[in-house]
């Protein structure tokens, strides 16, 4: 049985980007009928809630937008879309005020009452706004409350499965209620994808597990254009906790900033070999790569990781400055205060994604994208603190744009073939959970921290084979069906990552090719992937800042 809902705006995904979009659109017109579909629970799902470190914004008169912009572009190894990056920097301060004054968030204060800002890697000024080390919870709890106080309809535990096409534009989406297997058609004049990427396609990853590249896969199937899909960030210190879902959960960067050290399985402080000046304060990509190479060379820890040691910083210092990290380690039987903790690089964030303009429009009429599903803002590397700012800034912009876009428009006559999405019969196929594991291992080994042309080619062939097999998995229960849909979407995204990684025959930012270990200025280009299988390498447009 399929339920049908008509709306002005459909928002798929309810992290920072989705919720800000809804609130902004509503502020423009209280009459708008807005529907949010979220795969998890409102306010409890996605990565915005997991934000520990904080949100970058220029608030101090001694800082400047130009400095934040330059940090972002240098961090992105010069291939960011500069106008998107500028919007991020320009609007981030305004949104902080909005989060406090409208949504009711309260960030940490200096003694004089101004907002406290802390240092974060890659930044020339202390500009990271935070609420202790639980910034994401502060933001999401308040945004959720604002949504609950409104007339916005929220469909919880409903996943977007396919975009609807009609009259040559995107006209809503087909949803699946994952609690009972019911399909729901939402016809909408404007549709936003804000499902937060798919870094969970790797064996070790940090994002919340319900995120499985759904938005990107839906956009791909609908014919959207993607940019720089090879750019996937690995965080250097994800916890290793065996088969637990806690594996990949992060120990925050501030620990290394404060002086924590990294050792290999032989007890060597290996960063002395890779970056003798910055050591553990080197950037995320350098440390992740160095750790990966140590592990690959057989010098890893017993669980195939490396060790993080903060014990010399002292019990009092750690308890005062990193209470969340001390507690997280203790929860899994590690003693951060007195002992070494086993960690590994952990797939963390997709810089690549659907190509958008500064108003979150895509190449498809009626389709808008914001947050981690969109590409271009962060180039080849995202700075810590710029991720949540991105979701809040571009979520707000998407809401503004969509509210304008729907004015005076009719719903399109969408063609819905729900039968294509009914749960298939049959229980003879292979286990989708096992297939997903296979995918994660493949991505980790052949499309991971260190890449090689031959591996990428064989990964692409294996991904094709997985794509065929996933259609024949055993989906005789709702969780199995859900797992098969997740795996199918991750394969779509994984193929784009592998393809783009094969095309970029250089190393830049988070993308490291062992067969092309240097950056090449001829590659100051964006890789644009089109759904018809073609691609273009477009020279970066240095609209504001040019590399020296
Ligand atoms: C552990 C961790 C710590 C981080 N710390 C920081 C930090 O300190 N500073 C910083 O700037 N960034 C940080 N980040 C990155 C930051 O969290 C992201 O950049 C940002 O939150 C992404 O926001 P989003 O709105 O795009 O997606 P998310 O907040 O991830 O939300 C995605 C939403 O989409 C929903 N969804 C997924 N699939 C579907 C579907 N098919 N249908 C419907 N809904 C769907 C999810 O349930 C969720 O509600 C961190 C990330 C992690 C994992």
Short mmCIF file of N, CA, C and O in Angstrom, two decimals, residues 150-244:
data_model
loop_
_atom_site.label_atom_id
_atom_site.label_comp_id
_atom_site.label_asym_id
_atom_site.label_seq_id
_atom_site.Cartn_x
_atom_site.Cartn_y
_atom_site.Cartn_z
N UNK A 150 7.12 23.67 15.26
CA UNK A 150 6.52 24.19 14.01
C UNK A 150 5.50 23.19 13.46
O UNK A 150 5.27 22.14 14.04
N UNK A 151 4.92 23.57 12.29
CA UNK A 151 3.96 22.66 11.65
C UNK A 151 4.61 21.72 10.65
O UNK A 151 3.93 21.06 9.87
N UNK A 152 5.91 21.73 10.63
CA UNK A 152 6.61 20.88 9.65
C UNK A 152 6.32 19.42 9.95
O UNK A 152 6.37 18.99 11.11
N UNK A 153 5.99 18.66 8.91
CA UNK A 153 5.71 17.24 9.12
C UNK A 153 7.02 16.44 9.02
O UNK A 153 7.76 16.58 8.05
N UNK A 154 7.27 15.64 10.03
CA UNK A 154 8.51 14.85 10.03
C UNK A 154 8.17 13.38 9.94
O UNK A 154 7.41 12.85 10.75
N UNK A 155 8.73 12.73 8.93
CA UNK A 155 8.54 11.29 8.77
C UNK A 155 9.82 10.62 9.26
O UNK A 155 10.84 10.63 8.56
N UNK A 156 9.78 10.09 10.47
CA UNK A 156 10.99 9.51 11.04
C UNK A 156 11.14 8.06 10.59
O UNK A 156 10.16 7.38 10.31
N UNK A 157 12.37 7.59 10.58
CA UNK A 157 12.71 6.24 10.13
C UNK A 157 12.12 5.93 8.75
O UNK A 157 11.61 4.85 8.50
N UNK A 158 12.13 6.97 7.93
CA UNK A 158 11.71 6.83 6.53
C UNK A 158 12.88 7.20 5.65
O UNK A 158 13.42 8.30 5.77
N UNK A 159 13.28 6.30 4.78
CA UNK A 159 14.43 6.61 3.94
C UNK A 159 13.98 7.01 2.53
O UNK A 159 13.06 6.40 1.97
N UNK A 160 14.63 8.01 1.98
CA UNK A 160 14.43 8.32 0.58
C UNK A 160 15.04 7.20 -0.23
O UNK A 160 16.17 6.78 0.05
N UNK A 161 14.31 6.69 -1.23
CA UNK A 161 14.90 5.64 -2.07
C UNK A 161 15.11 6.09 -3.51
O UNK A 161 16.05 5.66 -4.17
N UNK A 162 14.22 6.97 -4.00
CA UNK A 162 14.35 7.37 -5.39
C UNK A 162 13.73 8.73 -5.61
O UNK A 162 12.69 9.04 -5.02
N UNK A 163 14.35 9.53 -6.45
CA UNK A 163 13.76 10.83 -6.80
C UNK A 163 12.69 10.63 -7.87
O UNK A 163 12.80 9.72 -8.70
N UNK A 164 11.65 11.44 -7.82
CA UNK A 164 10.57 11.35 -8.81
C UNK A 164 10.80 12.36 -9.92
O UNK A 164 11.17 13.51 -9.65
N UNK A 165 10.61 11.91 -11.13
CA UNK A 165 10.75 12.77 -12.30
C UNK A 165 9.40 13.10 -12.87
O UNK A 165 8.54 12.23 -12.96
N UNK A 166 9.20 14.33 -13.27
CA UNK A 166 7.94 14.67 -13.93
C UNK A 166 8.07 16.01 -14.61
O UNK A 166 8.68 16.92 -14.04
N UNK A 167 7.53 16.17 -15.80
CA UNK A 167 7.59 17.44 -16.54
C UNK A 167 9.03 17.93 -16.66
O UNK A 167 9.29 19.13 -16.57
N UNK A 168 9.97 17.02 -16.79
CA UNK A 168 11.37 17.44 -16.96
C UNK A 168 12.01 18.01 -15.72
O UNK A 168 13.03 18.67 -15.78
N UNK A 169 11.41 17.79 -14.57
CA UNK A 169 12.08 18.26 -13.34
C UNK A 169 11.87 17.26 -12.20
O UNK A 169 11.01 16.38 -12.30
N UNK A 170 12.64 17.43 -11.16
CA UNK A 170 12.50 16.54 -10.01
C UNK A 170 11.28 17.01 -9.22
O UNK A 170 11.15 18.19 -8.89
N UNK A 171 10.39 16.06 -8.94
CA UNK A 171 9.13 16.46 -8.31
C UNK A 171 8.84 15.72 -7.03
O UNK A 171 7.70 15.37 -6.76
N UNK A 172 9.87 15.48 -6.21
CA UNK A 172 9.66 14.80 -4.93
C UNK A 172 10.45 13.51 -4.87
O UNK A 172 11.42 13.33 -5.62
N UNK A 173 10.03 12.61 -3.99
CA UNK A 173 10.79 11.36 -3.85
C UNK A 173 9.89 10.25 -3.34
O UNK A 173 8.85 10.49 -2.71
N UNK A 174 10.34 9.06 -3.64
CA UNK A 174 9.69 7.87 -3.09
C UNK A 174 10.43 7.53 -1.80
O UNK A 174 11.67 7.51 -1.77
N UNK A 175 9.66 7.29 -0.73
CA UNK A 175 10.27 6.98 0.57
C UNK A 175 9.89 5.56 0.97
O UNK A 175 8.86 5.04 0.55
N UNK A 176 10.71 5.00 1.82
CA UNK A 176 10.40 3.68 2.37
C UNK A 176 10.39 3.80 3.89
O UNK A 176 11.39 4.24 4.48
N UNK A 177 9.25 3.46 4.49
CA UNK A 177 9.17 3.45 5.95
C UNK A 177 9.86 2.18 6.43
O UNK A 177 9.36 1.07 6.21
N UNK A 178 11.02 2.32 7.06
CA UNK A 178 11.82 1.13 7.33
C UNK A 178 11.32 0.33 8.54
O UNK A 178 11.81 -0.74 8.81
N UNK A 179 10.29 0.87 9.21
CA UNK A 179 9.73 0.10 10.33
C UNK A 179 8.71 -0.93 9.84
O UNK A 179 8.50 -1.96 10.45
N UNK A 180 8.05 -0.64 8.69
CA UNK A 180 7.00 -1.56 8.25
C UNK A 180 7.05 -1.88 6.76
O UNK A 180 6.22 -2.62 6.26
N UNK A 181 8.02 -1.32 6.06
CA UNK A 181 8.18 -1.65 4.63
C UNK A 181 7.20 -0.95 3.71
O UNK A 181 7.12 -1.26 2.53
N UNK A 182 6.46 0.04 4.25
CA UNK A 182 5.49 0.76 3.42
C UNK A 182 6.18 1.80 2.55
O UNK A 182 7.10 2.50 3.02
N UNK A 183 5.72 1.92 1.30
CA UNK A 183 6.27 2.96 0.43
C UNK A 183 5.41 4.22 0.54
O UNK A 183 4.19 4.13 0.68
N UNK A 184 6.05 5.35 0.49
CA UNK A 184 5.33 6.63 0.56
C UNK A 184 5.81 7.50 -0.60
O UNK A 184 7.02 7.64 -0.81
N UNK A 185 4.85 8.07 -1.33
CA UNK A 185 5.22 8.98 -2.42
C UNK A 185 5.04 10.41 -1.89
O UNK A 185 3.95 10.76 -1.44
N UNK A 186 6.09 11.19 -1.93
CA UNK A 186 5.94 12.61 -1.59
C UNK A 186 6.16 13.42 -2.86
O UNK A 186 7.27 13.41 -3.42
N UNK A 187 5.10 14.07 -3.33
CA UNK A 187 5.25 14.97 -4.48
C UNK A 187 5.59 16.35 -3.94
O UNK A 187 4.94 16.83 -3.02
N UNK A 188 6.61 16.96 -4.49
CA UNK A 188 7.03 18.26 -3.98
C UNK A 188 7.49 19.16 -5.11
O UNK A 188 8.00 18.68 -6.13
N UNK A 189 7.33 20.46 -4.88
CA UNK A 189 7.77 21.41 -5.91
C UNK A 189 9.29 21.58 -5.88
O UNK A 189 9.91 21.87 -6.89
N UNK A 190 9.86 21.44 -4.69
CA UNK A 190 11.33 21.50 -4.55
C UNK A 190 11.75 20.36 -3.63
O UNK A 190 11.09 20.09 -2.63
N UNK A 191 12.87 19.73 -3.96
CA UNK A 191 13.36 18.60 -3.16
C UNK A 191 14.81 18.86 -2.78
O UNK A 191 15.63 19.20 -3.64
N UNK A 192 15.11 18.70 -1.50
CA UNK A 192 16.49 18.88 -1.03
C UNK A 192 17.05 17.54 -0.59
O UNK A 192 16.42 16.82 0.18
N UNK A 193 18.25 17.23 -1.06
CA UNK A 193 18.98 16.07 -0.54
C UNK A 193 20.00 16.57 0.47
O UNK A 193 20.84 17.42 0.14
N UNK A 194 19.93 16.05 1.68
CA UNK A 194 20.88 16.43 2.74
C UNK A 194 21.12 15.20 3.62
O UNK A 194 20.87 15.23 4.81
N UNK A 195 21.58 14.12 2.96
CA UNK A 195 21.69 12.85 3.68
C UNK A 195 23.10 12.56 4.19
O UNK A 195 23.34 11.49 4.76
N UNK A 196 24.02 13.51 3.96
CA UNK A 196 25.30 13.43 4.66
C UNK A 196 26.34 12.45 4.14
O UNK A 196 27.17 11.97 4.91
N UNK A 197 26.34 12.14 2.84
CA UNK A 197 27.47 11.39 2.28
C UNK A 197 27.51 9.92 2.65
O UNK A 197 26.57 9.38 3.24
N UNK A 198 28.62 9.28 2.26
CA UNK A 198 28.69 7.81 2.42
C UNK A 198 30.08 7.30 2.79
O UNK A 198 30.49 6.26 2.29
N UNK A 199 30.77 8.01 3.69
CA UNK A 199 32.11 7.53 4.07
C UNK A 199 32.06 6.18 4.78
O UNK A 199 33.09 5.54 5.00
N UNK A 200 30.86 5.73 5.10
CA UNK A 200 30.72 4.42 5.77
C UNK A 200 30.96 3.27 4.80
O UNK A 200 30.78 2.12 5.18
N UNK A 201 31.35 3.54 3.57
CA UNK A 201 31.64 2.45 2.63
C UNK A 201 32.98 1.80 2.94
O UNK A 201 33.37 0.83 2.30
N UNK A 202 33.70 2.32 3.95
CA UNK A 202 35.02 1.78 4.31
C UNK A 202 34.96 0.92 5.57
O UNK A 202 34.11 1.15 6.43
N UNK A 203 35.91 -0.02 5.65
CA UNK A 203 35.94 -0.96 6.80
C UNK A 203 35.98 -0.22 8.13
O UNK A 203 35.33 -0.60 9.09
N UNK A 204 36.78 0.82 8.18
CA UNK A 204 36.86 1.60 9.42
C UNK A 204 36.38 3.00 9.09
O UNK A 204 36.95 3.67 8.21
N UNK A 205 35.32 3.44 9.77
CA UNK A 205 34.77 4.76 9.44
C UNK A 205 34.16 5.39 10.69
O UNK A 205 33.79 4.69 11.64
N UNK A 206 34.04 6.73 10.65
CA UNK A 206 33.56 7.44 11.83
C UNK A 206 32.10 7.92 11.76
O UNK A 206 31.50 8.17 12.80
N UNK A 207 31.50 8.09 10.59
CA UNK A 207 30.13 8.66 10.59
C UNK A 207 29.09 7.70 11.14
O UNK A 207 29.33 6.50 11.27
N UNK A 208 27.90 8.25 11.37
CA UNK A 208 26.82 7.41 11.89
C UNK A 208 26.42 6.42 10.80
O UNK A 208 26.38 6.74 9.62
N UNK A 209 26.13 5.18 11.24
CA UNK A 209 26.07 4.09 10.28
C UNK A 209 24.84 4.11 9.37
O UNK A 209 24.83 3.46 8.34
N UNK A 210 23.79 4.85 9.76
CA UNK A 210 22.62 4.85 8.87
C UNK A 210 22.91 5.65 7.59
O UNK A 210 22.16 5.57 6.63
N UNK A 211 24.01 6.41 7.60
CA UNK A 211 24.34 7.17 6.40
C UNK A 211 25.01 6.24 5.39
O UNK A 211 26.05 5.65 5.68
N UNK A 212 24.41 6.08 4.23
CA UNK A 212 24.98 5.13 3.26
C UNK A 212 24.95 5.70 1.85
O UNK A 212 24.61 4.99 0.90
N UNK A 213 25.33 6.95 1.74
CA UNK A 213 25.45 7.54 0.40
C UNK A 213 24.12 7.59 -0.34
O UNK A 213 24.10 7.71 -1.57
N UNK A 214 23.01 7.54 0.39
CA UNK A 214 21.71 7.45 -0.27
C UNK A 214 21.43 8.66 -1.16
O UNK A 214 20.95 8.53 -2.28
N UNK A 215 21.69 9.84 -0.61
CA UNK A 215 21.39 11.07 -1.36
C UNK A 215 22.20 11.11 -2.65
O UNK A 215 21.67 11.41 -3.73
N UNK A 216 23.49 10.80 -2.54
CA UNK A 216 24.34 10.85 -3.74
C UNK A 216 23.87 9.80 -4.75
O UNK A 216 23.83 10.06 -5.96
N UNK A 217 23.54 8.60 -4.28
CA UNK A 217 23.11 7.55 -5.20
C UNK A 217 21.79 7.93 -5.87
O UNK A 217 21.60 7.72 -7.08
N UNK A 218 20.88 8.53 -5.09
CA UNK A 218 19.60 8.96 -5.68
C UNK A 218 19.86 10.04 -6.74
O UNK A 218 19.26 10.02 -7.83
N UNK A 219 20.73 10.96 -6.41
CA UNK A 219 21.04 12.04 -7.36
C UNK A 219 21.69 11.47 -8.61
O UNK A 219 21.41 11.90 -9.74
N UNK A 220 22.56 10.49 -8.43
CA UNK A 220 23.25 9.88 -9.57
C UNK A 220 22.23 9.20 -10.50
O UNK A 220 22.25 9.39 -11.71
N UNK A 221 21.34 8.43 -9.88
CA UNK A 221 20.36 7.71 -10.72
C UNK A 221 19.43 8.70 -11.45
O UNK A 221 18.94 8.41 -12.53
N UNK A 222 19.23 9.86 -10.82
CA UNK A 222 18.35 10.85 -11.46
C UNK A 222 19.08 11.66 -12.53
O UNK A 222 18.45 12.40 -13.27
N UNK A 223 20.41 11.55 -12.57
CA UNK A 223 21.14 12.24 -13.64
C UNK A 223 21.87 13.50 -13.20
O UNK A 223 22.14 14.37 -14.04
N UNK A 224 22.23 13.60 -11.93
CA UNK A 224 22.95 14.80 -11.47
C UNK A 224 24.44 14.72 -11.84
O UNK A 224 24.95 13.65 -12.19
N UNK A 225 25.11 15.85 -11.73
CA UNK A 225 26.54 15.94 -12.02
C UNK A 225 27.32 15.99 -10.71
O UNK A 225 26.87 16.62 -9.75
N UNK A 226 28.47 15.34 -10.69
CA UNK A 226 29.28 15.25 -9.46
C UNK A 226 30.65 15.87 -9.67
O UNK A 226 31.14 15.93 -10.79
N UNK A 227 31.25 16.27 -8.55
CA UNK A 227 32.57 16.91 -8.68
C UNK A 227 33.55 16.33 -7.65
O UNK A 227 33.18 16.05 -6.51
N UNK A 228 34.76 16.05 -8.10
CA UNK A 228 35.89 15.63 -7.25
C UNK A 228 35.54 14.50 -6.29
O UNK A 228 35.86 14.56 -5.08
N UNK A 229 34.93 13.47 -6.82
CA UNK A 229 34.48 12.37 -5.96
C UNK A 229 35.64 11.59 -5.34
O UNK A 229 35.44 10.84 -4.38
N UNK A 230 36.85 11.73 -5.86
CA UNK A 230 37.99 11.00 -5.28
C UNK A 230 38.38 11.53 -3.91
O UNK A 230 39.10 10.88 -3.16
N UNK A 231 37.88 12.74 -3.57
CA UNK A 231 38.35 13.40 -2.36
C UNK A 231 37.57 12.94 -1.12
O UNK A 231 36.45 13.38 -0.88
N UNK A 232 38.19 12.07 -0.40
CA UNK A 232 37.57 11.49 0.79
C UNK A 232 38.56 11.58 1.95
O UNK A 232 39.69 11.12 1.82
N UNK A 233 38.13 12.19 3.01
CA UNK A 233 39.06 12.45 4.12
C UNK A 233 39.10 11.30 5.12
O UNK A 233 38.06 10.79 5.52
N UNK A 234 40.32 10.93 5.50
CA UNK A 234 40.50 9.95 6.59
C UNK A 234 41.00 10.69 7.83
O UNK A 234 41.95 11.46 7.75
N UNK A 235 40.34 10.45 8.94
CA UNK A 235 40.79 11.04 10.20
C UNK A 235 41.83 10.08 10.78
O UNK A 235 41.64 8.86 10.73
N UNK A 236 42.93 10.60 11.34
CA UNK A 236 44.01 9.69 11.74
C UNK A 236 43.71 8.82 12.95
O UNK A 236 44.32 7.77 13.10
N UNK A 237 42.84 9.26 13.83
CA UNK A 237 42.74 8.51 15.10
C UNK A 237 41.32 8.04 15.39
O UNK A 237 40.60 8.60 16.20
N UNK A 238 40.96 6.95 14.70
CA UNK A 238 39.70 6.26 15.01
C UNK A 238 40.01 5.11 15.96
O UNK A 238 41.01 4.39 15.77
N UNK A 239 39.17 4.93 16.95
CA UNK A 239 39.41 3.84 17.92
C UNK A 239 39.31 2.48 17.25
O UNK A 239 38.52 2.29 16.33
N UNK A 240 40.09 1.53 17.74
CA UNK A 240 39.98 0.15 17.26
C UNK A 240 39.37 -0.69 18.38
O UNK A 240 39.99 -0.88 19.42
N UNK A 241 38.15 -1.14 18.16
CA UNK A 241 37.45 -1.90 19.21
C UNK A 241 36.90 -3.19 18.60
O UNK A 241 35.71 -3.51 18.73
N UNK A 242 37.76 -3.91 17.90
CA UNK A 242 37.36 -5.20 17.31
C UNK A 242 36.17 -5.03 16.36
O UNK A 242 36.10 -4.08 15.59
N UNK A 243 35.21 -5.97 16.45
CA UNK A 243 34.06 -5.94 15.54
C UNK A 243 32.97 -4.97 16.00
O UNK A 243 31.93 -4.87 15.35
N UNK A 244 33.18 -4.28 17.11
CA UNK A 244 32.16 -3.37 17.63
C UNK A 244 31.89 -2.23 16.65
O UNK A 244 32.80 -1.80 15.91
#
